[in-house]
Coordinates of C-alpha atoms in Angstrom, one line a residue:
X621 CA -6.2 -73.2 -31.8
X622 CA -7.2 -70.1 -29.7
X623 CA -8.2 -72.3 -26.9
X624 CA -4.7 -73.4 -26.2
X625 CA -2.9 -72.2 -23.1
X626 CA -0.5 -69.5 -24.6
X627 CA -3.4 -67.9 -26.4
X628 CA -5.7 -67.7 -23.4
X629 CA -2.9 -66.2 -21.2
X630 CA -2.1 -63.6 -23.9
X631 CA -5.8 -62.6 -24.1
X632 CA -6.1 -62.3 -20.4
X633 CA -3.0 -60.1 -20.2
X634 CA -4.2 -57.9 -23.1
X635 CA -7.6 -57.5 -21.4
X636 CA -6.0 -56.7 -18.0
X637 CA -3.6 -54.2 -19.5
X638 CA -6.4 -52.3 -21.3
X639 CA -8.6 -52.3 -18.2
X640 CA -5.7 -51.0 -16.0
X641 CA -4.7 -48.3 -18.4
X642 CA -8.3 -47.0 -18.5
X643 CA -8.8 -47.3 -14.7
X644 CA -5.5 -45.4 -13.9
X645 CA -6.3 -42.6 -16.4
X646 CA -9.8 -42.2 -15.0
X647 CA -8.6 -42.2 -11.4
X648 CA -5.8 -39.7 -12.2
X649 CA -8.2 -37.3 -13.8
X650 CA -11.2 -37.6 -11.5
X651 CA -9.4 -37.8 -8.2
X652 CA -7.0 -34.8 -8.7
X653 CA -7.1 -32.1 -6.0
X654 CA -6.9 -28.4 -6.9
X655 CA -4.7 -26.6 -4.3
X656 CA -4.5 -22.9 -3.7
X657 CA -1.0 -21.6 -4.6
X658 CA -1.0 -20.1 -1.1
X659 CA 0.0 -16.6 -0.1
X660 CA 2.2 -14.0 -1.7
X661 CA 4.0 -11.3 0.3
X662 CA 5.0 -7.8 -0.5
X663 CA 7.0 -5.2 1.5
X664 CA 6.5 -1.5 1.2
X665 CA 8.7 1.1 2.9
X666 CA 6.9 4.4 3.4
X667 CA 9.9 6.8 3.4
X668 CA 8.3 9.9 4.8
X669 CA 9.9 13.2 5.7
X670 CA 10.0 12.6 9.4
X671 CA 10.4 8.8 9.5
X672 CA 10.3 5.5 7.6
X673 CA 7.7 2.9 8.2
X674 CA 8.0 -0.7 7.0
X675 CA 4.7 -2.5 6.0
X676 CA 4.3 -6.2 5.2
X677 CA 1.3 -7.2 3.1
X678 CA 0.0 -10.6 2.1
X679 CA -2.6 -11.7 -0.4
X680 CA -3.8 -15.0 -2.0
X681 CA -1.7 -15.9 -5.0
X682 CA -4.8 -16.3 -7.2
X683 CA -6.2 -12.8 -7.5
X684 CA -9.6 -11.1 -7.8
X685 CA -9.9 -9.4 -11.2
X686 CA -6.2 -8.8 -11.5
X687 CA -5.9 -7.0 -8.1
X688 CA -4.8 -8.9 -5.0
X689 CA -7.0 -9.0 -1.9
X690 CA -4.3 -7.5 0.3
X691 CA -4.1 -7.3 4.1
X692 CA -1.4 -5.8 6.4
X693 CA 0.3 -8.4 8.6
X694 CA 3.2 -6.4 10.1
X695 CA 4.2 -2.8 10.7
X696 CA 7.6 -1.5 12.0
X697 CA 8.7 2.1 12.5
X698 CA 12.4 2.6 11.6
X699 CA 14.2 4.4 14.4
X700 CA 15.6 7.8 13.6
X701 CA 14.5 10.5 11.1
X702 CA 13.3 10.1 7.5
X703 CA 15.8 9.1 4.8
X704 CA 15.9 12.7 3.4
X705 CA 17.9 13.6 6.6
X706 CA 20.7 11.3 5.4
X707 CA 21.6 13.6 2.5
X708 CA 25.1 14.3 3.9
X709 CA 25.7 10.7 5.2
X710 CA 23.7 8.2 3.0
X711 CA 25.9 5.3 4.2
X712 CA 24.4 5.6 7.7
X713 CA 21.0 4.4 6.4
X714 CA 21.7 0.7 6.8
X715 CA 21.9 0.4 10.6
X716 CA 18.4 1.9 11.4
X717 CA 16.8 -0.3 8.7
X718 CA 18.4 -3.6 10.0
X719 CA 16.2 -3.8 13.1
X720 CA 12.9 -3.7 11.2
X721 CA 14.2 -5.9 8.3
X722 CA 15.3 -8.6 10.7
X723 CA 11.8 -8.7 12.2
X724 CA 10.3 -8.8 8.7
X725 CA 12.5 -11.9 7.8
X726 CA 10.9 -13.7 10.8
X727 CA 7.4 -12.9 9.6
X728 CA 7.7 -14.2 6.1
X729 CA 8.4 -17.9 5.5
X730 CA 12.1 -18.4 4.5
X731 CA 11.3 -20.3 1.3
X732 CA 9.3 -17.3 0.1
X733 CA 11.9 -14.6 0.8
X734 CA 13.4 -14.7 -2.7
X735 CA 9.9 -14.3 -4.3
X736 CA 8.8 -11.4 -2.0
X737 CA 9.0 -8.0 -3.7
X738 CA 10.2 -5.0 -1.8
X739 CA 9.3 -1.4 -2.9
X740 CA 10.5 1.8 -1.3
X741 CA 8.4 4.9 -2.0
X742 CA 9.8 8.2 -0.8
X743 CA 7.5 11.2 -0.4
X744 CA 7.7 15.0 0.1
X745 CA 10.9 15.0 2.2
X746 CA 12.8 13.4 -0.7
X747 CA 10.9 15.6 -3.2
X748 CA 12.2 18.6 -1.4
X749 CA 15.8 17.2 -1.1
X750 CA 15.8 16.5 -4.9
X751 CA 14.8 20.1 -5.6
X752 CA 17.4 21.4 -3.2
X753 CA 20.3 19.0 -3.9
X754 CA 19.6 16.4 -6.7
X755 CA 23.0 14.6 -6.3
X756 CA 22.4 14.1 -2.5
X757 CA 18.9 12.7 -3.2
X758 CA 20.4 10.3 -5.8
X759 CA 23.1 9.2 -3.3
X760 CA 20.4 8.4 -0.7
X761 CA 18.4 6.3 -3.2
X762 CA 21.6 4.5 -4.3
X763 CA 22.4 3.7 -0.7
X764 CA 18.9 2.2 -0.2
X765 CA 19.4 0.1 -3.4
X766 CA 22.8 -1.1 -2.3
X767 CA 21.3 -2.1 1.1
X768 CA 18.4 -4.1 -0.3
X769 CA 20.5 -5.9 -2.9
X770 CA 22.2 -7.6 0.0
X771 CA 18.9 -8.7 1.4
X772 CA 17.2 -12.1 0.5
X773 CA 14.1 -10.3 -1.0
X774 CA 13.4 -9.3 -4.6
X775 CA 14.1 -5.6 -4.6
X776 CA 12.0 -3.8 -7.1
X777 CA 13.5 -0.3 -6.7
X778 CA 13.4 2.9 -4.6
X779 CA 11.6 5.8 -6.1
X780 CA 10.4 9.2 -5.2
X781 CA 6.6 9.2 -5.8
X782 CA 4.9 12.3 -6.9
X783 CA 2.4 14.3 -4.8
X784 CA -0.6 13.2 -6.9
X785 CA 0.5 9.6 -6.7
X786 CA 0.7 9.9 -2.9
X787 CA -2.8 11.4 -2.8
X788 CA -4.4 8.7 -5.0
X789 CA -2.7 5.8 -3.2
X790 CA -4.0 7.2 0.1
X791 CA -7.5 7.4 -1.4
X792 CA -7.2 3.8 -2.6
X793 CA -6.2 2.7 0.9
X794 CA -9.0 4.4 2.6
X795 CA -11.7 3.1 0.3
X796 CA -10.2 -0.4 0.2
X797 CA -10.3 -0.7 4.0
X798 CA -13.8 0.8 4.2
X799 CA -15.0 -2.0 1.9
X800 CA -15.9 0.4 -1.0
X801 CA -14.2 -1.7 -3.7
X802 CA -15.0 -5.2 -2.6
X803 CA -17.3 -7.0 -0.2
X804 CA -18.2 -10.7 0.5
X805 CA -21.8 -11.8 -0.5
X806 CA -23.9 -14.5 1.1
X807 CA -21.9 -17.2 -0.7
X808 CA -18.6 -15.8 0.7
X809 CA -17.3 -14.7 -2.7
X810 CA -15.9 -11.2 -3.4
X811 CA -18.3 -8.9 -5.3
X812 CA -18.4 -5.2 -6.1
X813 CA -20.6 -3.3 -3.6
X814 CA -23.9 -2.2 -5.1
X815 CA -24.3 1.6 -5.3
X816 CA -21.7 2.2 -2.6
X817 CA -20.2 5.6 -2.6
X818 CA -16.4 6.1 -2.3
X819 CA -14.9 8.4 0.4
X820 CA -12.6 11.3 0.0
X821 CA -9.1 11.1 1.6
X822 CA -7.2 13.8 3.6
X823 CA -3.6 13.0 4.3
X824 CA -1.3 15.3 6.4
X825 CA 2.4 14.4 6.3
X826 CA 5.4 16.2 7.6
X827 CA 6.3 18.0 4.3
X828 CA 3.0 17.9 2.2
X829 CA -0.7 17.4 2.5
X830 CA -3.1 15.8 0.0
X831 CA -6.8 15.9 -0.7
X832 CA -8.4 13.3 -3.0
X833 CA -12.0 12.6 -3.9
X834 CA -14.4 11.9 -6.8
X835 CA -16.1 15.1 -7.7
X836 CA -19.9 15.5 -8.2
X837 CA -19.4 15.6 -12.0
X838 CA -16.0 14.0 -12.9
X839 CA -16.5 14.8 -16.6
X840 CA -16.2 18.5 -15.9
X841 CA -12.9 18.0 -14.2
X842 CA -11.1 15.5 -16.5
X843 CA -8.0 17.8 -16.7
X844 CA -7.6 17.6 -12.9
X845 CA -8.5 14.0 -12.3
X846 CA -6.5 10.7 -12.5
X847 CA -8.0 7.5 -13.7
X848 CA -7.6 4.5 -11.4
X849 CA -8.6 0.9 -12.3
X850 CA -9.2 -1.5 -9.5
X851 CA -11.1 -4.8 -9.5
X852 CA -12.3 -4.3 -13.0
X853 CA -13.8 -0.8 -12.4
X854 CA -12.5 2.7 -13.4
X855 CA -12.5 5.7 -11.0
X856 CA -11.8 9.3 -11.9
X857 CA -10.2 10.8 -8.8
X858 CA -9.4 14.5 -8.2
X859 CA -6.2 14.9 -6.2
X860 CA -3.8 17.6 -5.3
X861 CA -0.7 17.6 -3.1
X862 CA 0.4 20.9 -1.4
X863 CA 4.2 20.9 -1.0
X864 CA 5.4 22.7 2.1
X865 CA 1.9 22.4 3.7
X866 CA 2.9 19.3 5.7
X867 CA 2.8 19.8 9.5
X868 CA 6.5 20.1 10.0
X869 CA 7.3 22.4 7.0
X870 CA 4.2 24.6 7.8
X871 CA 5.5 25.1 11.4
X872 CA 9.0 26.0 10.1
X873 CA 7.3 28.7 7.9
X874 CA 5.4 29.9 11.0
X875 CA 8.6 30.2 13.0
X876 CA 10.3 32.1 10.1
X877 CA 7.4 34.5 9.9
X878 CA 7.5 35.1 13.7
X879 CA 11.2 35.9 13.5
X880 CA 10.5 38.2 10.5
X881 CA 7.9 40.1 12.5
X882 CA 9.8 40.2 15.8
X883 CA 11.8 43.3 16.8
X884 CA 14.3 41.2 18.6
X885 CA 16.2 38.6 16.5
X886 CA 17.4 36.5 19.5
X887 CA 14.1 36.3 21.5
X888 CA 10.8 35.7 19.8
X889 CA 7.3 35.2 21.3
X890 CA 5.3 32.3 19.8
X891 CA 1.6 32.4 20.5
X892 CA 1.2 28.8 19.3
X893 CA 3.6 27.4 21.9
X894 CA 2.1 26.7 25.4
X895 CA 2.5 29.3 28.1
X896 CA 5.8 29.2 29.9
X897 CA 7.4 26.9 27.3
X898 CA 10.9 28.0 26.2
X899 CA 13.2 26.4 23.6
X900 CA 16.3 27.5 21.7
X901 CA 16.5 26.5 18.0
X902 CA 19.2 27.2 15.5
X903 CA 18.3 29.2 12.4
X904 CA 19.1 26.2 10.3
X905 CA 16.3 24.2 12.1
X906 CA 13.7 26.3 10.3
X907 CA 15.5 28.3 7.6
X908 CA 17.4 25.2 6.4
X909 CA 14.4 24.0 4.4
X910 CA 13.6 24.8 0.8
X911 CA 10.1 25.8 2.0
X912 CA 11.5 28.7 4.1
X913 CA 14.3 29.8 1.8
X914 CA 12.5 32.8 0.5
X915 CA 11.9 34.0 4.1
X916 CA 15.6 33.9 5.1
X917 CA 16.9 37.2 6.5
X918 CA 19.9 38.9 4.9
X919 CA 22.0 38.2 8.0
X920 CA 21.3 34.4 8.0
X921 CA 23.7 32.4 10.1
X922 CA 22.7 28.7 10.2
X923 CA 24.2 28.0 13.7
X924 CA 22.8 31.2 15.3
X925 CA 20.3 30.4 18.1
X926 CA 16.9 31.9 18.4
X927 CA 15.0 31.6 21.7
X928 CA 11.2 31.0 21.3
X929 CA 9.0 31.8 24.3
X930 CA 5.4 30.3 24.4
X931 CA 2.6 32.7 25.1
X932 CA -0.4 30.3 24.6
X933 CA -2.6 32.8 22.8
X934 CA -5.1 30.9 20.6
X935 CA -6.5 34.0 18.8
X936 CA -3.1 35.3 17.8
X937 CA -1.9 31.8 16.9
X938 CA -4.8 31.5 14.4
X939 CA -4.0 35.0 13.0
X940 CA -0.4 34.0 12.4
X941 CA -1.4 30.6 10.8
X942 CA -3.7 32.4 8.4
X943 CA -0.6 34.1 6.9
X944 CA 0.6 30.7 5.6
X945 CA -2.3 30.6 3.1
X946 CA -2.6 32.8 0.0
X947 CA -6.3 33.3 -0.2
X948 CA -6.2 36.2 -2.6
X949 CA -4.6 34.3 -5.6
X950 CA -8.0 32.8 -6.4
X951 CA -9.9 36.1 -6.7
X952 CA -13.1 34.7 -5.1
X953 CA -13.4 31.9 -7.6
X954 CA -15.6 29.1 -6.1
X955 CA -13.5 26.3 -7.5
X956 CA -10.2 27.7 -6.3
X957 CA -9.9 27.8 -2.4
X958 CA -6.3 28.9 -2.0
X959 CA -2.8 29.3 -3.6
X960 CA -4.5 29.6 -7.1
X961 CA -5.2 25.8 -7.2
X962 CA -8.3 24.5 -8.9
X963 CA -10.4 22.3 -6.7
X964 CA -14.0 21.0 -7.3
X965 CA -16.5 21.4 -4.4
X966 CA -15.9 18.8 -1.7
X967 CA -18.5 16.0 -1.9
X968 CA -19.5 13.1 0.4
X969 CA -17.7 11.6 3.4
X970 CA -14.0 12.0 3.9
X971 CA -11.5 10.1 6.1
X972 CA -8.6 12.2 7.6
X973 CA -5.6 10.3 8.7
X974 CA -1.8 10.5 9.5
X975 CA -1.1 14.0 11.1
X976 CA -4.8 14.9 11.1
X977 CA -5.6 11.9 13.4
X978 CA -2.7 12.5 15.8
X979 CA -3.6 16.1 16.4
X980 CA -7.3 15.4 16.9
X981 CA -6.4 12.6 19.3
X982 CA -4.2 15.1 21.4
X983 CA -7.3 17.3 21.7
X984 CA -9.2 14.4 23.2
X985 CA -11.5 14.0 20.2
X986 CA -12.0 11.1 17.9
X987 CA -14.1 9.9 14.9
X988 CA -16.7 12.5 13.9
X989 CA -17.7 15.7 15.7
X990 CA -19.0 19.2 15.0
X991 CA -16.9 22.1 14.0
X992 CA -18.0 23.9 17.2
X993 CA -16.7 20.9 19.3
X994 CA -13.4 21.1 17.5
X995 CA -13.0 24.9 18.0
X996 CA -13.9 24.7 21.7
X997 CA -11.4 21.8 22.3
X998 CA -8.7 23.7 20.3
X999 CA -9.3 26.9 22.2
X1000 CA -9.1 25.1 25.6
X1001 CA -6.0 23.1 24.6
X1002 CA -4.2 26.2 23.3
X1003 CA -4.9 28.1 26.6
X1004 CA -3.1 25.6 28.8
X1005 CA 0.3 26.2 30.3
X1006 CA 3.3 23.9 29.6
X1007 CA 3.0 22.3 33.0
X1008 CA -0.7 21.6 32.6
X1009 CA -0.2 20.0 29.2
X1010 CA 2.3 17.5 30.6
X1011 CA -0.5 16.1 32.8
X1012 CA -3.2 16.3 30.1
X1013 CA -1.5 14.3 27.3
X1014 CA -1.6 10.5 27.7
X1015 CA 1.7 10.1 25.8
X1016 CA 4.0 13.1 26.3
X1017 CA 6.8 13.9 23.9
X1018 CA 8.1 17.4 24.0
X1019 CA 8.7 17.8 20.2
X1020 CA 5.0 16.9 19.5
X1021 CA 3.4 18.4 22.6
X1022 CA 4.7 21.9 22.1
X1023 CA 3.3 21.9 18.5
X1024 CA -0.2 20.5 18.9
X1025 CA -1.8 23.9 19.3
X1026 CA -0.2 25.0 16.0
X1027 CA -1.2 21.8 14.3
X1028 CA -4.8 22.2 15.4
X1029 CA -5.0 25.8 14.2
X1030 CA -3.3 24.8 10.9
X1031 CA -5.8 21.9 10.4
X1032 CA -8.7 24.3 11.1
X1033 CA -7.4 26.8 8.6
X1034 CA -6.6 24.2 6.0
X1035 CA -9.9 22.4 6.1
X1036 CA -12.2 25.5 6.5
X1037 CA -10.5 28.2 4.5
X1038 CA -8.3 25.9 2.3
X1039 CA -10.6 23.1 1.3
X1040 CA -13.9 24.9 2.0
X1041 CA -15.4 22.6 4.5
X1042 CA -18.2 24.3 6.4
X1043 CA -20.0 23.8 9.7
X1044 CA -22.5 21.6 7.7
X1045 CA -19.9 19.5 5.9
X1046 CA -17.3 19.2 8.7
X1047 CA -19.1 16.3 10.4
X1048 CA -18.7 14.3 7.2
X1049 CA -15.0 14.1 8.0
X1050 CA -14.0 10.9 9.9
X1051 CA -10.7 11.3 11.8
X1052 CA -9.2 7.8 11.8
X1053 CA -5.8 6.1 12.2
X1054 CA -6.6 2.5 11.0
X1055 CA -9.3 0.1 10.1
X1056 CA -9.0 -3.3 11.8
X1057 CA -5.3 -4.0 12.0
X1058 CA -4.5 -2.0 8.8
X1059 CA -3.1 1.5 8.9
X1060 CA -4.7 4.1 6.7
X1061 CA -1.6 5.2 4.7
X1062 CA -0.7 5.6 1.0
X1063 CA 1.5 2.4 1.2
X1064 CA -1.4 -0.1 1.1
X1065 CA -2.9 1.7 -2.0
X1066 CA 0.6 1.5 -3.5
X1067 CA 0.7 -2.2 -2.9
X1068 CA -2.8 -2.7 -4.3
X1069 CA -1.8 -0.9 -7.5
X1070 CA 1.5 -2.9 -7.8
X1071 CA -0.4 -6.2 -7.5
X1072 CA -2.0 -5.4 -10.8
X1073 CA 1.5 -5.7 -12.3
X1074 CA 2.3 -9.0 -10.5
X1075 CA 1.0 -12.0 -12.6
X1076 CA -1.6 -14.2 -10.9
X1077 CA -0.3 -17.7 -10.2
X1078 CA -2.3 -20.7 -11.6
X1079 CA -3.8 -23.1 -9.1
X1080 CA -1.7 -26.1 -8.3
X1081 CA -3.0 -29.6 -9.1
X1082 CA -2.3 -32.5 -6.8
X1083 CA -2.6 -35.9 -8.5
X1084 CA -3.2 -39.4 -6.8
X1085 CA 0.0 -40.7 -8.6
X1086 CA 3.2 -38.8 -9.2
X1087 CA 3.5 -37.8 -12.9
X1088 CA 6.6 -40.0 -13.3
X1089 CA 4.9 -43.1 -11.7
X1090 CA 1.8 -42.5 -13.8
X1091 CA 3.8 -42.2 -17.0
X1092 CA 5.8 -45.3 -16.2
X1093 CA 2.7 -47.4 -15.5
X1094 CA 1.1 -46.2 -18.8
X1095 CA 4.2 -47.2 -20.8
X1096 CA 4.5 -50.6 -19.1
X1097 CA 0.9 -51.5 -19.5
X1098 CA 0.7 -50.2 -23.0
X1099 CA 3.8 -52.2 -24.0
X1100 CA 2.3 -55.3 -22.3
X1101 CA -0.9 -54.8 -24.2
X1102 CA 0.9 -54.4 -27.5
X1103 CA 3.1 -57.5 -26.9
X1104 CA 0.0 -59.5 -26.0
X1105 CA -1.7 -58.3 -29.2
X1106 CA 1.3 -59.1 -31.4
X1107 CA 1.5 -62.5 -29.8
X1108 CA -2.2 -63.2 -30.5
X1109 CA -1.7 -62.0 -34.1
X1110 CA 1.2 -64.3 -34.5
X1111 CA -0.8 -67.3 -33.2
X1112 CA -3.6 -66.5 -35.6
X1113 CA -1.2 -66.3 -38.6
X1114 CA 0.5 -69.6 -37.7
X1115 CA -2.9 -71.3 -37.2
X1116 CA -4.1 -69.9 -40.6
X1117 CA -1.0 -71.2 -42.4
X1118 CA -1.3 -74.6 -41.0
X1119 CA -4.9 -74.9 -42.2
X1120 CA -3.9 -74.1 -45.8
X1121 CA -1.1 -76.8 -46.2
X1122 CA -2.4 -79.4 -48.9
X1123 CA -2.9 -82.9 -47.7
X1124 CA -0.9 -85.7 -49.5
X1125 CA -2.9 -88.9 -50.1
X1126 CA -0.8 -92.1 -50.1
X1127 CA -2.2 -94.5 -52.8
X1128 CA -1.1 -98.1 -52.4
X1129 CA -1.0 -100.0 -55.7
X1130 CA -1.0 -103.7 -55.2
X1131 CA 1.7 -105.6 -56.8

C-alpha cells in the first residue's frame, strides 16, 4: 500500500521538511555574526572660575571591566568668563554656550544625540559663589539646566563638585593618559600594567589648586585618602584642594596686601608687575571676592580706582608672595607643609597641568628641568620691562602677560614651601598640557568615573535570516512535516483496516 503514489509523495515531503528545518536552524546558529554595538559618546562641561570648556568623549559600547576606554574627540572653549560670573544675570549664559554646542552636534552622529549624556561640573568659582550667595549659585545652575533641557542630548545634571573630587578626577586623568591603568599586550587586548607606578597630579586653576598622589604607606593615611576603583583595581589616593590658592584668587589677595601695605591708597607699586606697566583696577576687581573679604579696608568703595605701577622686582615679589602662605600653623610638623593641612611626604613622579603648564611655557621652559633652571628663568623673566615682554612672549595677551611673574613666584612658593618639593625631587615634576590629543584636566577623570555608572551594552548579533523570516519558515516547514506525517498515519490506518475485513465465500449448491 505504501508504494502507491500519494504515500511516496507524503514521505518525500516529510523528509524534505525535516531536512530543511535542521539545515535552516544550523545555518542560522553557525553563520551568525557578532557585531560591536559601536561607540557611545559623553559630553562634559568643565565650568571653571575663569572659563567653561566643553569636552566630547567617546568609548566602545562594550566596556573593559566596567570602565569605558575613553578618548577625547573634541574640545571647545566657551567665549566669555566662567559661569560664576553670571550670578547677577544667569539668563545670559545661553548665548555663549550655543556656539560650542552647535559644533558638538556636528561631531556626534544625529541618531546618537538622544542617547548621549551631558554632565556639567562646576569647580572653585561656583564653590565660592555658593558660599557668598547661595541663591545666585542656584539660579546659575537652574539656568544651565533649563538650557540643556532644550538640547537634543540626555542631560544628566549640573553640579558643583567638591575640591577633593576635582583633585581625584585630575589624578585619574593624568594616570589614564600616561597608560598607568591599562595597556595593550602583544595580542592587542587591554591588560593592567605589571608593576607600573601611578603618578601624582598637580592642578592649578583660577580659584583653587589641588595635589593628589598615592602616599608611600596608604594605610597610615586612610583618614586623608579617597578610594578609587577603576578597571577592577582599588587605589587609595591622598588629595587636598586649597580654596583661594588658584592663580586668579591668589593674585587678588596679593593686590589686596599691596594696597594694605601702601601709604597711598590711589597709587600702589607692584613688584610682580613688569617694569613700566601701569593699570587701573577698581576695588571690586580684587576685594569683591570672598577670598579677600577679610582684607577689605574700612573705607571700601567698590567702584573706587586704584592705580598699580609695575616695578619688576623679583626679590620683593617673592617676599610678598610668601605672605600668602601660613607656614607657622603647622609648627614644624613634617606632615603639615602649610595652612595647618596634613599632607604625607610627596612620592614618585608628578604631572603639573593647567595653570602650572601655561606659566612654565611663558618662561620658555617645558617638560622636566631643574629647580635652578626654573629660578634663573623666573628671575630673568621678572626683570624684563613691559616693552621687552611684548616681544618675548609668542602669544601676547595683557591680562596674562602682566601676571606671569607673579604666577611663577607663586608656583615656586607653592611647590617648594607649600608641598615640600626640594631641589632633588623637583625634576620629578613633568609640566604638561596634554597627552596625544587629550587634555590633562579633571573632566576626563570625571567621564571615566561616570562610565562605571553607565551599563555596558551587549553585543549585537546579525543573523543570515531575519528573525521574522526564520520563524515563518520554521512554522511552514513544521506544519508541512506534521501534515505529511498525519497523512501517512491515515494511509497506514486505512490499509490496516482493509486487511482485517473477513472474506465471504460463496458456496454454490447444485439444484
